[in-house]
CSV table of C-alpha atoms in Angstrom, one decimal:
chain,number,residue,atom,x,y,z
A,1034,UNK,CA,4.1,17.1,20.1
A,1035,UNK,CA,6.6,16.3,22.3
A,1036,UNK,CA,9.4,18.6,23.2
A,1037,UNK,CA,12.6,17.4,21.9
A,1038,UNK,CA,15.7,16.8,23.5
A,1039,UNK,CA,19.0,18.4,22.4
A,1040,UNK,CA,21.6,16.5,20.4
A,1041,UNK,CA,24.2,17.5,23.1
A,1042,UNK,CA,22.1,15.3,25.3
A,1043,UNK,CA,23.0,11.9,24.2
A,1044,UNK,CA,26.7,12.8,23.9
A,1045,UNK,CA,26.8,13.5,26.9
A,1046,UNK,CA,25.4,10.8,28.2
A,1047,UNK,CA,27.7,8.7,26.0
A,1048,UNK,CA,30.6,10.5,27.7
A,1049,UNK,CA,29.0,9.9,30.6
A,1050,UNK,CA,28.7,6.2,30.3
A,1051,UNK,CA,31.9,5.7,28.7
A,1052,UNK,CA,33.8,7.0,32.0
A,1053,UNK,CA,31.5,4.7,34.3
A,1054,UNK,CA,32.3,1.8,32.2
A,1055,UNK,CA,35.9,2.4,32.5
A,1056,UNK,CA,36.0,2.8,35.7
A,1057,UNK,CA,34.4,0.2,36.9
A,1058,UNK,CA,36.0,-2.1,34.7
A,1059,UNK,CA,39.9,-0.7,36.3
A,1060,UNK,CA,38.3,-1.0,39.9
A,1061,UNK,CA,37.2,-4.4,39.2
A,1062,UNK,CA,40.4,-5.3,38.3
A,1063,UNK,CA,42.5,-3.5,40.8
A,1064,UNK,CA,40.6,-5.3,43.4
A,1065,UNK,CA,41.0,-8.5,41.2
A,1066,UNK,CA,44.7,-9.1,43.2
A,1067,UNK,CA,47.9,-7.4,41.9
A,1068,UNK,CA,50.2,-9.2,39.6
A,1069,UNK,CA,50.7,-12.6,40.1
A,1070,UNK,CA,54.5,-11.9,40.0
A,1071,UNK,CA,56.3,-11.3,41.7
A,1072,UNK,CA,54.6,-12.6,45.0
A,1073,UNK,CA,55.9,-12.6,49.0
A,1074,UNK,CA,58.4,-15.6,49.4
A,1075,UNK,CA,59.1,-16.5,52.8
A,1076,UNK,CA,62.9,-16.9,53.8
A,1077,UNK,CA,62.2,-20.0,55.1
A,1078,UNK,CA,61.6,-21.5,51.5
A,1079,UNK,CA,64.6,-19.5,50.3
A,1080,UNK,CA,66.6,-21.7,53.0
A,1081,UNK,CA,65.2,-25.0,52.5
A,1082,UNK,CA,65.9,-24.5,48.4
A,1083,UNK,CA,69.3,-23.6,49.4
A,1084,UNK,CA,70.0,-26.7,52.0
A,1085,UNK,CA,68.6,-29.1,49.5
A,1086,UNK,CA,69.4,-27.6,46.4
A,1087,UNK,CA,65.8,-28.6,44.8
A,1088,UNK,CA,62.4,-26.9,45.0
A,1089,UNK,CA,59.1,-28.7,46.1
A,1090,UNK,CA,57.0,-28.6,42.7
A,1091,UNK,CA,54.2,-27.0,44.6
A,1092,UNK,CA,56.4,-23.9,45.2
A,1093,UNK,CA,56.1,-21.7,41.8
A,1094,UNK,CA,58.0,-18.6,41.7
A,1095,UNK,CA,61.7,-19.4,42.4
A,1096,UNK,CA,64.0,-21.3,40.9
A,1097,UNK,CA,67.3,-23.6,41.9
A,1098,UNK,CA,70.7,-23.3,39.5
A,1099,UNK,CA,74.4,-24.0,40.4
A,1100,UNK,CA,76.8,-21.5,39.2
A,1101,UNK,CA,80.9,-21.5,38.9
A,1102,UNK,CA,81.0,-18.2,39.3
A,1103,UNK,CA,81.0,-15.8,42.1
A,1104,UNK,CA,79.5,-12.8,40.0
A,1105,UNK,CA,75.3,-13.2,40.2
A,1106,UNK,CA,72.4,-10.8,41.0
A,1107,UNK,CA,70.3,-8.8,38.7
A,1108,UNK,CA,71.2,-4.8,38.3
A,1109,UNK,CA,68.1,-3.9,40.5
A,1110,UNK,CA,68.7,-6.0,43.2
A,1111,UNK,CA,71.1,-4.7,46.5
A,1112,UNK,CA,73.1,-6.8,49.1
A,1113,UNK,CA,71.9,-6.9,52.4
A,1114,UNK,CA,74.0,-8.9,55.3
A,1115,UNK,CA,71.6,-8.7,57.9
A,1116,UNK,CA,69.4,-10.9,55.5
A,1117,UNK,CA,72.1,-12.7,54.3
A,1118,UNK,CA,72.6,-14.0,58.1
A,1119,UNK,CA,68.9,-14.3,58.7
A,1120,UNK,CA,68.5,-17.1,55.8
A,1121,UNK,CA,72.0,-18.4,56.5
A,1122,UNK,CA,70.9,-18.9,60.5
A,1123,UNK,CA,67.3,-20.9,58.8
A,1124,UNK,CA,69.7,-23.8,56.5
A,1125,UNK,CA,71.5,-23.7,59.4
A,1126,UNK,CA,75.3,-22.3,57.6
A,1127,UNK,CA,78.3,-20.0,58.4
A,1128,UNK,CA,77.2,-16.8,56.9
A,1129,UNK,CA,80.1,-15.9,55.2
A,1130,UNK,CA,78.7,-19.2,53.0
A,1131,UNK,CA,75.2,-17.1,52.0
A,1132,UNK,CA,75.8,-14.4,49.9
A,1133,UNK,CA,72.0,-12.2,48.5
A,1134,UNK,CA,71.0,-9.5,46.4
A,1135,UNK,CA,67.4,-8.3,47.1
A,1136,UNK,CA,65.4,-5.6,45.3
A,1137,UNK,CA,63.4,-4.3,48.0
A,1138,UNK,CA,66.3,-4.7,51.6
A,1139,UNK,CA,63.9,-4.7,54.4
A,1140,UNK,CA,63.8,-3.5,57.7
A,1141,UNK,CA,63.3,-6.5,59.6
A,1142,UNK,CA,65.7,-9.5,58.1
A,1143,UNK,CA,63.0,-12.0,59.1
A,1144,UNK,CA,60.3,-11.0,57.3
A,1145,UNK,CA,59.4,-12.4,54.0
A,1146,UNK,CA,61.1,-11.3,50.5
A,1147,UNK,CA,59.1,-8.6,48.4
A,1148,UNK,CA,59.7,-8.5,44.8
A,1149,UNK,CA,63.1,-10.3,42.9
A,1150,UNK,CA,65.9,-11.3,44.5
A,1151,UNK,CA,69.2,-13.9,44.4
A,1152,UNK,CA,69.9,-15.4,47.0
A,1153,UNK,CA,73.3,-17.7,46.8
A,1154,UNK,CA,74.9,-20.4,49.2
A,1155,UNK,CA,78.7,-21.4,48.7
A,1156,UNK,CA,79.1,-24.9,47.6
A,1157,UNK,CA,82.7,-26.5,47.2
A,1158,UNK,CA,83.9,-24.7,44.1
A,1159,UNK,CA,81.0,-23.3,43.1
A,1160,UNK,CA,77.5,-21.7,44.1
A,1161,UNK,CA,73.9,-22.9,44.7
A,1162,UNK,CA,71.7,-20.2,43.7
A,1163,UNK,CA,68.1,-19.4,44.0
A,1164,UNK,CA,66.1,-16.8,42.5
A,1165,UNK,CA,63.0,-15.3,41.8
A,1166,UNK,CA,61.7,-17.2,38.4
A,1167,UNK,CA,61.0,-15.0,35.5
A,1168,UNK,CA,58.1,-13.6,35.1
A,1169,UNK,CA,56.0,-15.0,32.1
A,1170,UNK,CA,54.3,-12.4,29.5
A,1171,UNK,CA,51.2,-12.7,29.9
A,1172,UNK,CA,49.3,-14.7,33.4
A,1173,UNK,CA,45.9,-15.3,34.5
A,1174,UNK,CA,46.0,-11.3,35.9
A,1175,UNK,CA,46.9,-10.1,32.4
A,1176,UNK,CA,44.8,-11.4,30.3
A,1177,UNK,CA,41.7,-10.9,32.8
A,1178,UNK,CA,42.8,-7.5,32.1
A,1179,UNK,CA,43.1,-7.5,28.8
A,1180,UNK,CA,39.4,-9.2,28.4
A,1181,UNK,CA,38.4,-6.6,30.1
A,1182,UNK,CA,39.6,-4.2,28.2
A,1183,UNK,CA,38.5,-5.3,25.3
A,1184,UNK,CA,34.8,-6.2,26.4
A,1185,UNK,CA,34.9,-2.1,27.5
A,1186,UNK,CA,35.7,-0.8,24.1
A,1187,UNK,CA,33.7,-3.5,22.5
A,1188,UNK,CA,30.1,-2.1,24.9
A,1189,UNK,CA,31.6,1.7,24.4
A,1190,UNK,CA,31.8,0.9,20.2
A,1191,UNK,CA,28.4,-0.2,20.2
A,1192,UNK,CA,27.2,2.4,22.5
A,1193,UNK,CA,28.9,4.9,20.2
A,1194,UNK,CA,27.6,3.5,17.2
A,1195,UNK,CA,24.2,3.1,18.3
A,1196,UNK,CA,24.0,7.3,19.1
A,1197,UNK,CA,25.4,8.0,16.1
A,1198,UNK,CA,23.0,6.3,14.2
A,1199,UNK,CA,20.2,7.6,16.5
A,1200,UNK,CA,22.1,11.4,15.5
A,1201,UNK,CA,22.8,10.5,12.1
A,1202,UNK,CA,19.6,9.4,10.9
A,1203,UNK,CA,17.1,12.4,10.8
A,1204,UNK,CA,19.7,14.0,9.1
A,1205,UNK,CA,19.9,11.8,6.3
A,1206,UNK,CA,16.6,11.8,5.9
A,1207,UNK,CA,16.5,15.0,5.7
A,1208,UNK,CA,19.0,15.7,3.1
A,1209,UNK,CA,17.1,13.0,1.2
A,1210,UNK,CA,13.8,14.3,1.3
A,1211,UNK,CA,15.6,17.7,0.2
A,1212,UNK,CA,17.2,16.2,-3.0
A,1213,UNK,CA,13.6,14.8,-4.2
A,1214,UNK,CA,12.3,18.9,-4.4
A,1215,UNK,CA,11.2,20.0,-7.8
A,1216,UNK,CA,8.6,22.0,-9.3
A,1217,UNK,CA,5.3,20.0,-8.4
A,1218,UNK,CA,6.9,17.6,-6.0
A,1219,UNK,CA,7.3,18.8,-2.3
A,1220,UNK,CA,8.4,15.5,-0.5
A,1221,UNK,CA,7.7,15.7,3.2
A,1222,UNK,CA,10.7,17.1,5.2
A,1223,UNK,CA,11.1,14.6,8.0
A,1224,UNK,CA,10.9,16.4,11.7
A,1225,UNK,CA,12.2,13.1,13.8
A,1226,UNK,CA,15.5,13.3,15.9
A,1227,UNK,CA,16.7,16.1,18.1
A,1228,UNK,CA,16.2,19.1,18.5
A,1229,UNK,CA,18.4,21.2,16.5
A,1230,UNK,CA,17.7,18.3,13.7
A,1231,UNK,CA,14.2,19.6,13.6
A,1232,UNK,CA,15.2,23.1,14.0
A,1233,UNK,CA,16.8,22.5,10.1
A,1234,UNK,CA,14.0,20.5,8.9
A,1235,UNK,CA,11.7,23.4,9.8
A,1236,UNK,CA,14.5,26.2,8.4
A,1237,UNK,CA,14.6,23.9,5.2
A,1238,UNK,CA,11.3,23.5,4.8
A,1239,UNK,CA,10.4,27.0,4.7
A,1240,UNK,CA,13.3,27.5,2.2
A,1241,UNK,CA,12.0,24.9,0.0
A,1242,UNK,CA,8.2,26.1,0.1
A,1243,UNK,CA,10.1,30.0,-1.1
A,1244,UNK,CA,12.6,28.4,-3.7
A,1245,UNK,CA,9.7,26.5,-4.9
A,1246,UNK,CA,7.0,29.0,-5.0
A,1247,UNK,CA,9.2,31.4,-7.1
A,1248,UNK,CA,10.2,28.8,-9.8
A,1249,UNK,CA,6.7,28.3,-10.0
A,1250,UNK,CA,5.6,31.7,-10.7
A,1251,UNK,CA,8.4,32.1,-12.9
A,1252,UNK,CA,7.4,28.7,-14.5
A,1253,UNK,CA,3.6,29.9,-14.7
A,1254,UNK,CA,4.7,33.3,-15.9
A,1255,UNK,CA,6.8,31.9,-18.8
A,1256,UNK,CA,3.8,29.7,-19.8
A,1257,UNK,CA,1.5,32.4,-20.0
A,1258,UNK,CA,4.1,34.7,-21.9
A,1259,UNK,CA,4.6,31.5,-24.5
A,1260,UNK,CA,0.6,31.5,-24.8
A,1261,UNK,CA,-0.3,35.0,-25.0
A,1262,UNK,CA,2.2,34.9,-27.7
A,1263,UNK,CA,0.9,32.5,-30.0
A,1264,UNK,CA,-2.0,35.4,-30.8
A,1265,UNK,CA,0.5,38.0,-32.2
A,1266,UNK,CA,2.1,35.7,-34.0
A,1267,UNK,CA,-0.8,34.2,-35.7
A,1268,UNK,CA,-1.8,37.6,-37.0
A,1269,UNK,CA,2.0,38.2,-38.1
A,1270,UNK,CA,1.7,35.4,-39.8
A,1271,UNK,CA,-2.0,36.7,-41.7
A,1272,UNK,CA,0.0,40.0,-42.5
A,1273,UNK,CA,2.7,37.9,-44.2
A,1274,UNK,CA,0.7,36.2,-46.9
A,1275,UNK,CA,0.6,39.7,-48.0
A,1276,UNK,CA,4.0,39.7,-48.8
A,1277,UNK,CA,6.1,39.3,-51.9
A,1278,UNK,CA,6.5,35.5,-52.5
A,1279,UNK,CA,10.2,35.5,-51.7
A,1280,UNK,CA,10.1,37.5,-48.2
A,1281,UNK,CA,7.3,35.5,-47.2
A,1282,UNK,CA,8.9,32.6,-47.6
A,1283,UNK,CA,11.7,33.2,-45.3
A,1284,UNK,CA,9.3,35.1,-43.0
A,1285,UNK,CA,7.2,32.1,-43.0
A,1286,UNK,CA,10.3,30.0,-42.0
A,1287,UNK,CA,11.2,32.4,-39.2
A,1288,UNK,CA,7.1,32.1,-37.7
A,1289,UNK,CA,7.1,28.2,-37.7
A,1290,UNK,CA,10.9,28.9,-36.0
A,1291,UNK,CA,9.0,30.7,-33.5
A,1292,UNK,CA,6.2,28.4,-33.2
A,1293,UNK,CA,8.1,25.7,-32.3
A,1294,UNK,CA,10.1,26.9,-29.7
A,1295,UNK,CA,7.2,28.3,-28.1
A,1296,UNK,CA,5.5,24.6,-28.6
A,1297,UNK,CA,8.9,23.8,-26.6
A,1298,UNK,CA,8.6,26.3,-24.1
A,1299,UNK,CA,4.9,25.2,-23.4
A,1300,UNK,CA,6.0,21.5,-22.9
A,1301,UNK,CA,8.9,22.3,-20.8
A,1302,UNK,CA,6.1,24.0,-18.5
A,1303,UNK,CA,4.0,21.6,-18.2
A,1304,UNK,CA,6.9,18.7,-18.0
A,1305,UNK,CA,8.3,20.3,-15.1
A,1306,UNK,CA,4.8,20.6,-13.1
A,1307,UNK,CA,3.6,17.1,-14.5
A,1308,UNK,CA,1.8,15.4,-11.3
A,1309,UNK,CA,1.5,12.5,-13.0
A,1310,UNK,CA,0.9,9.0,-11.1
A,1311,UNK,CA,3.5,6.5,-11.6
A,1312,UNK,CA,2.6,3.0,-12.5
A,1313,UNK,CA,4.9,0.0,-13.0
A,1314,UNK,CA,5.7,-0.7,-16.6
A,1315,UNK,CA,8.3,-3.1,-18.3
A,1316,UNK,CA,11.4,-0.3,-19.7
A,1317,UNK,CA,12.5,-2.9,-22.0
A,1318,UNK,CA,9.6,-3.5,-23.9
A,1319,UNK,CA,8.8,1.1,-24.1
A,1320,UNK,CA,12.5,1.4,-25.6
A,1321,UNK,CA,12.2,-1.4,-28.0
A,1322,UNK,CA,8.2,-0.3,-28.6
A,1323,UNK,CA,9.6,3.8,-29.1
A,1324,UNK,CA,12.7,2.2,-31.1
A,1325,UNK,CA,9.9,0.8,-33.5
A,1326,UNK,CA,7.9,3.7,-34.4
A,1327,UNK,CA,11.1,6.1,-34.9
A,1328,UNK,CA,12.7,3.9,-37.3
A,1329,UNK,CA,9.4,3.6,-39.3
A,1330,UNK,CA,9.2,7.5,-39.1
A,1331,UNK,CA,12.4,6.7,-41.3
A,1332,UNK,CA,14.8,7.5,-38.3
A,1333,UNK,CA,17.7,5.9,-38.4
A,1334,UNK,CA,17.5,4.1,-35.0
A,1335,UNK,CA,18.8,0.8,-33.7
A,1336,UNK,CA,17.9,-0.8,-30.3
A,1337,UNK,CA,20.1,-4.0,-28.7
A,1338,UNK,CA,17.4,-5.9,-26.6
A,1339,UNK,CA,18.8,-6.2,-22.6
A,1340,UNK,CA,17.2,-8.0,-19.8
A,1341,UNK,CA,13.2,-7.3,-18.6
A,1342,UNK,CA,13.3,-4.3,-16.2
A,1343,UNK,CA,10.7,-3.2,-14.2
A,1344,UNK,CA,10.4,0.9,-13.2
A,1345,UNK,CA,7.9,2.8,-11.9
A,1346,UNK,CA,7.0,5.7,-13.8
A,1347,UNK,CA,4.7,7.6,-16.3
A,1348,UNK,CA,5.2,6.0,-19.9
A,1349,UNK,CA,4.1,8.9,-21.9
A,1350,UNK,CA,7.0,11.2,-20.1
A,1351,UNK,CA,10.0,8.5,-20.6
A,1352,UNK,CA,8.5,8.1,-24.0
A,1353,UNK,CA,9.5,11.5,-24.1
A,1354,UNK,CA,12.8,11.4,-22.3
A,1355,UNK,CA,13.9,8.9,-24.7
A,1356,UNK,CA,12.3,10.4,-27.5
A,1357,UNK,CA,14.0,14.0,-27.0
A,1358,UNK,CA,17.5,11.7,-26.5
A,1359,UNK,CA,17.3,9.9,-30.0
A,1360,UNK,CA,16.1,12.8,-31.8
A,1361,UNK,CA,19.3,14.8,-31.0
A,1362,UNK,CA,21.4,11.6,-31.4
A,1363,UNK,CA,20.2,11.9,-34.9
A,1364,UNK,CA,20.1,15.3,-35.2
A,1365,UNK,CA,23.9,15.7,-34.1
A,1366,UNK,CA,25.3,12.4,-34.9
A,1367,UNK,CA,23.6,10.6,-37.9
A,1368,UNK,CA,22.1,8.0,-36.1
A,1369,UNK,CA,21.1,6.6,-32.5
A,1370,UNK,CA,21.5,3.2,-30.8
A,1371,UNK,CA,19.8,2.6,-27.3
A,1372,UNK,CA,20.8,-0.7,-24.9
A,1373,UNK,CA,19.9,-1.0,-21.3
A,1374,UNK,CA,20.8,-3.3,-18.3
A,1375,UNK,CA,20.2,-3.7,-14.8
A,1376,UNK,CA,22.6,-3.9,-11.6
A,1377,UNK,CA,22.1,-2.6,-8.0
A,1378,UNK,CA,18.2,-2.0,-8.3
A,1379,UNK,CA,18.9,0.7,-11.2
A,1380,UNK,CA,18.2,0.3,-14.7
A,1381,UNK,CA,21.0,2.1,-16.7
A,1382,UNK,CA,20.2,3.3,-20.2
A,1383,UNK,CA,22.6,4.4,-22.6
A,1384,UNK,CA,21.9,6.2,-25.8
A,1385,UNK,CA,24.8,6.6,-28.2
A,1386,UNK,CA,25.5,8.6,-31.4
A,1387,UNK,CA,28.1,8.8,-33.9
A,1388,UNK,CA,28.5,12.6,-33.5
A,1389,UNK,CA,31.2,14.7,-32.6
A,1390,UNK,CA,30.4,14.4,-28.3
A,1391,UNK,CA,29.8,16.8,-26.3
A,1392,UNK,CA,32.1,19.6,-25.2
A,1393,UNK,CA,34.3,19.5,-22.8
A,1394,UNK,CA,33.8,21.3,-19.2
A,1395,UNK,CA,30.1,22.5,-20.7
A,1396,UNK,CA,27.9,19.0,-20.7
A,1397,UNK,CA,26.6,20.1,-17.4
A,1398,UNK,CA,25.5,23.7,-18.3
A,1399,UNK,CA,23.7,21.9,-21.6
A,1400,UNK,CA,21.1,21.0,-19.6
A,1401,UNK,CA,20.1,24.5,-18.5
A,1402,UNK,CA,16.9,25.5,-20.1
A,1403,UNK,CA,18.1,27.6,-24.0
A,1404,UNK,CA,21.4,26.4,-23.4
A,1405,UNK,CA,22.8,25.4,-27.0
A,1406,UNK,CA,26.4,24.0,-27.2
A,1407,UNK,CA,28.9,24.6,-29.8
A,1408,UNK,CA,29.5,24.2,-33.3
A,1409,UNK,CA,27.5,21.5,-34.9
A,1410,UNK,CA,24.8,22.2,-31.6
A,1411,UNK,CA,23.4,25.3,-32.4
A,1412,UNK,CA,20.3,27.3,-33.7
A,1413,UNK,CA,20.8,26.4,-37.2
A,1414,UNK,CA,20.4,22.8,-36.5
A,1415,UNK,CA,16.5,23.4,-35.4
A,1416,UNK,CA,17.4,23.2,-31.8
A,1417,UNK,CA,15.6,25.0,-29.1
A,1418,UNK,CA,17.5,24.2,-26.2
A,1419,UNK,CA,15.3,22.9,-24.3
A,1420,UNK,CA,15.7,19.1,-24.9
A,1421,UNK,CA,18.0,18.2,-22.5
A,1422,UNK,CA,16.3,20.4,-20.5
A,1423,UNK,CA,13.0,18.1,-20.6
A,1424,UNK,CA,15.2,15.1,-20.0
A,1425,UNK,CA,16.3,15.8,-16.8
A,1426,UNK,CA,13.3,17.3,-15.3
A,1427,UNK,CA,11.9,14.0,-16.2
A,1428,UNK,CA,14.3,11.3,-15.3
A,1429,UNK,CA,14.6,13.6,-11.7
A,1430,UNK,CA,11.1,13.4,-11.5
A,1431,UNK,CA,11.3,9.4,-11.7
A,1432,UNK,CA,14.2,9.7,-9.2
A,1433,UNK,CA,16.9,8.9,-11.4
A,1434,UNK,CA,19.7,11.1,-12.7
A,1435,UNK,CA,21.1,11.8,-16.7
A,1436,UNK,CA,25.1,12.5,-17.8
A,1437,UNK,CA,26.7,13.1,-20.9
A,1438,UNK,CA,29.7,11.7,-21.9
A,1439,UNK,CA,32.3,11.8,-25.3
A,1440,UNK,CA,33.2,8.0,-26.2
A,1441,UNK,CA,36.5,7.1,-26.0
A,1442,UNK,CA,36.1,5.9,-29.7
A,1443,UNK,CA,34.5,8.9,-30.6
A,1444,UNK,CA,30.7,10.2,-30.2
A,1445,UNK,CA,28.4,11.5,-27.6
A,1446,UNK,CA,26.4,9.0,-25.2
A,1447,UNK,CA,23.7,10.0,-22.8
A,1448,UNK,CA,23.2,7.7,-19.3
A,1449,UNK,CA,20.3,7.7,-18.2
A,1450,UNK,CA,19.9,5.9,-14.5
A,1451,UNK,CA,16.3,5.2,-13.3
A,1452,UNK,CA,15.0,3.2,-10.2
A,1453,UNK,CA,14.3,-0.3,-11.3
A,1454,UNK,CA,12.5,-3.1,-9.0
């Protein structure tokens, strides 16, 4: 295996190329020309504009007006009479008849005009005035810098995007693999992407292999435990015929009490380590097949027929999922109704009663194994605690998920989501 590169790597080479691509892009356009305006105007153009009083329509940049009054110039710009006599010697005039304001006053009055200026020459009552034109918002120079601009963060997005993904990825992967663990199931932790990336994957792998192991052995120890126990009790329950016909009766009561929750306890086991291969089956037509047999069993059970859904799963265990589900929605609320649809690639099944709901704050802890809920919910009832229990090591092992909710209108309802095709 290759050594792996660190994730500081690539983020720094994105850095990296960010400040190239920048740069070059500004150097490109600094040596692209300065801004258009405002651009050297000779003097000589100045004069001729003022001796005519028109400018040639190849000359951009200045501009002709006549003024009535003496007051012009803009706040930047500063007289200077040795320019002032340098255009006014070019029309030829008197140069007490040429009158400028210049932003940049030069050294040497012949030399061409550098940024704005206004430039006046007497005329009868009035003034003939040129000027520098004002400068549009956006030129050629702008928006070639603005493209560019926009082309950089545009390669610097996708650049970004395209290492975060590269980043991102193994991570997710990662965290997916480590939400599919469960007793019996060890998905394969993905060690792609960098180097600390597969540091973790390694650091959760070994977590998940001792997590795993543990729940095991407990799992395995609380099988045997429910086993071994069936032989005591059996011979409890020889001593008991012994007994006077009323104490064995409720003795009797308390063994097949026992019985069954260890019956419960031996399922749960072997639920949670079920290896079972998945096959693709039609959920619509196990609900409605399930909703069948329980109502002949005299179970008060309706089903409303939804769409054809195919899963991929083990029909004996969702028989069981759903099974466990309308028992209690009997149990606790006189009667059960199951309907289904599909949306998003999931198949979403609900199963509703007309109980009293679940309680508030606790439906999550009810599916903790010998977790009973309140009133109506507990021991008396026959429960052992471990139905819900069962359903969600199921519906997890078919990668889908379970909730409990109280209807609005009153009763419980169980959503169960499952992977559909």
């Amino acid at each position: 295996m290759s050594k792996a590169r660190s994730i500081t790597v690539p983020i720094v080479l994105l850095v990296i190329a960010a400040a190239l691509i920048a740069t070059t892009v500004q150097f490109t356009a600094m040596f692209s020309g300065p801004p258009p305006w405002f651009r050297p105007t000779p003097i000589a153009r100045v004069a001729d504009a003022l001796r005519t009083g028109q400018v040639p329509e190849t000359v951009r940049g200045i501009e002709v007006a006549r003024i009535d009054e003496d007051r012009f110039g803009r706040s930047d710009e500063q007289p200077s009479a040795a320019r002032d006599a340098a255009i006014a010697a070019l029309i030829p005039a008197p140069a007490d008849e040429v009158q400028g304001f210049y932003q940049f006053p030069p050294h040497d009055p012949d030399s061409d005009l550098h940024g704005s200026f206004t430039v006046g020459r007497r005329a009868g009552d009035g003034w003939i005035i040129v000027s520098t034109a004002a400068p549009p918002t956006f030129t050629g120079w702008h928006l070639r810098r603005l493209a560019g601009m926009l082309l950089t963060l545009a390669v610097l997005s996708v650049l970004a995007w395209y290492v975060a993904r590269r980043i991102s990825r193994p991570i997710r992967e990662l965290a997916h693999a480590a939400t599919r663990a469960r007793l019996g199931a060890r998905p394969a932790i993905p060690r792609g992407g960098p180097r600390e990336v597969r540091e973790l994957a390694e650091a959760v792998e070994a977590m998940q292999d001792r997590i795993l192991q543990q729940a095991e052995g407990r799992t395995a120890m609380l099988a045997a435990i429910a086993h071994d126990l069936g032989t005591p009790l059996s011979r409890i329950a020889f001593w008991v015929e012994q007994l006077p016909e009323a104490a064995r009766d409720r003795a009797a009561a308390d063994i097949d009490e026992m019985r069954a929750m260890l019956g419960a306890v031996l399922r749960f086991t072997r639920d949670d380590r079920n290896q079972t291969q998945h096959a693709r089956l039609d959920l619509g037509s196990l609900i409605e097949s399930l909703g069948d047999d329980l109502a002949a069993a005299g179970m008060p059970v309706e089903v409303d027929f939804g769409p054809r859904v195919i899963v991929e799963g083990d029909p004996a265990a969702l028989r069981r999922l759903f099974t466990n589900l309308v028992e209690n929605a009997v149990r606790y609320g006189d009667r059960a109704r199951l309907c289904w649809s599909v949306s998003a690639n999931w198949a979403e099944v609900l199963v509703e009663d007309e109980g009293p709901g679940f309680p508030t704050g606790r439906a999550e802890a009810l599916f903790a194994p010998f977790v009973r809920g309140e009133a109506s919910r507990n021991r008396a009832t026959g429960g052992t605690g471990l139905g819900l229990a069962i359903v969600r090591s199921i519906a997890e092992a078919h990668g889908g998920e379970v909730a409990l909710e109280t209807r609005a209108a009153g009763g419980g309802r169980v959503r169960v989501r499952l992977p559909a095709e």
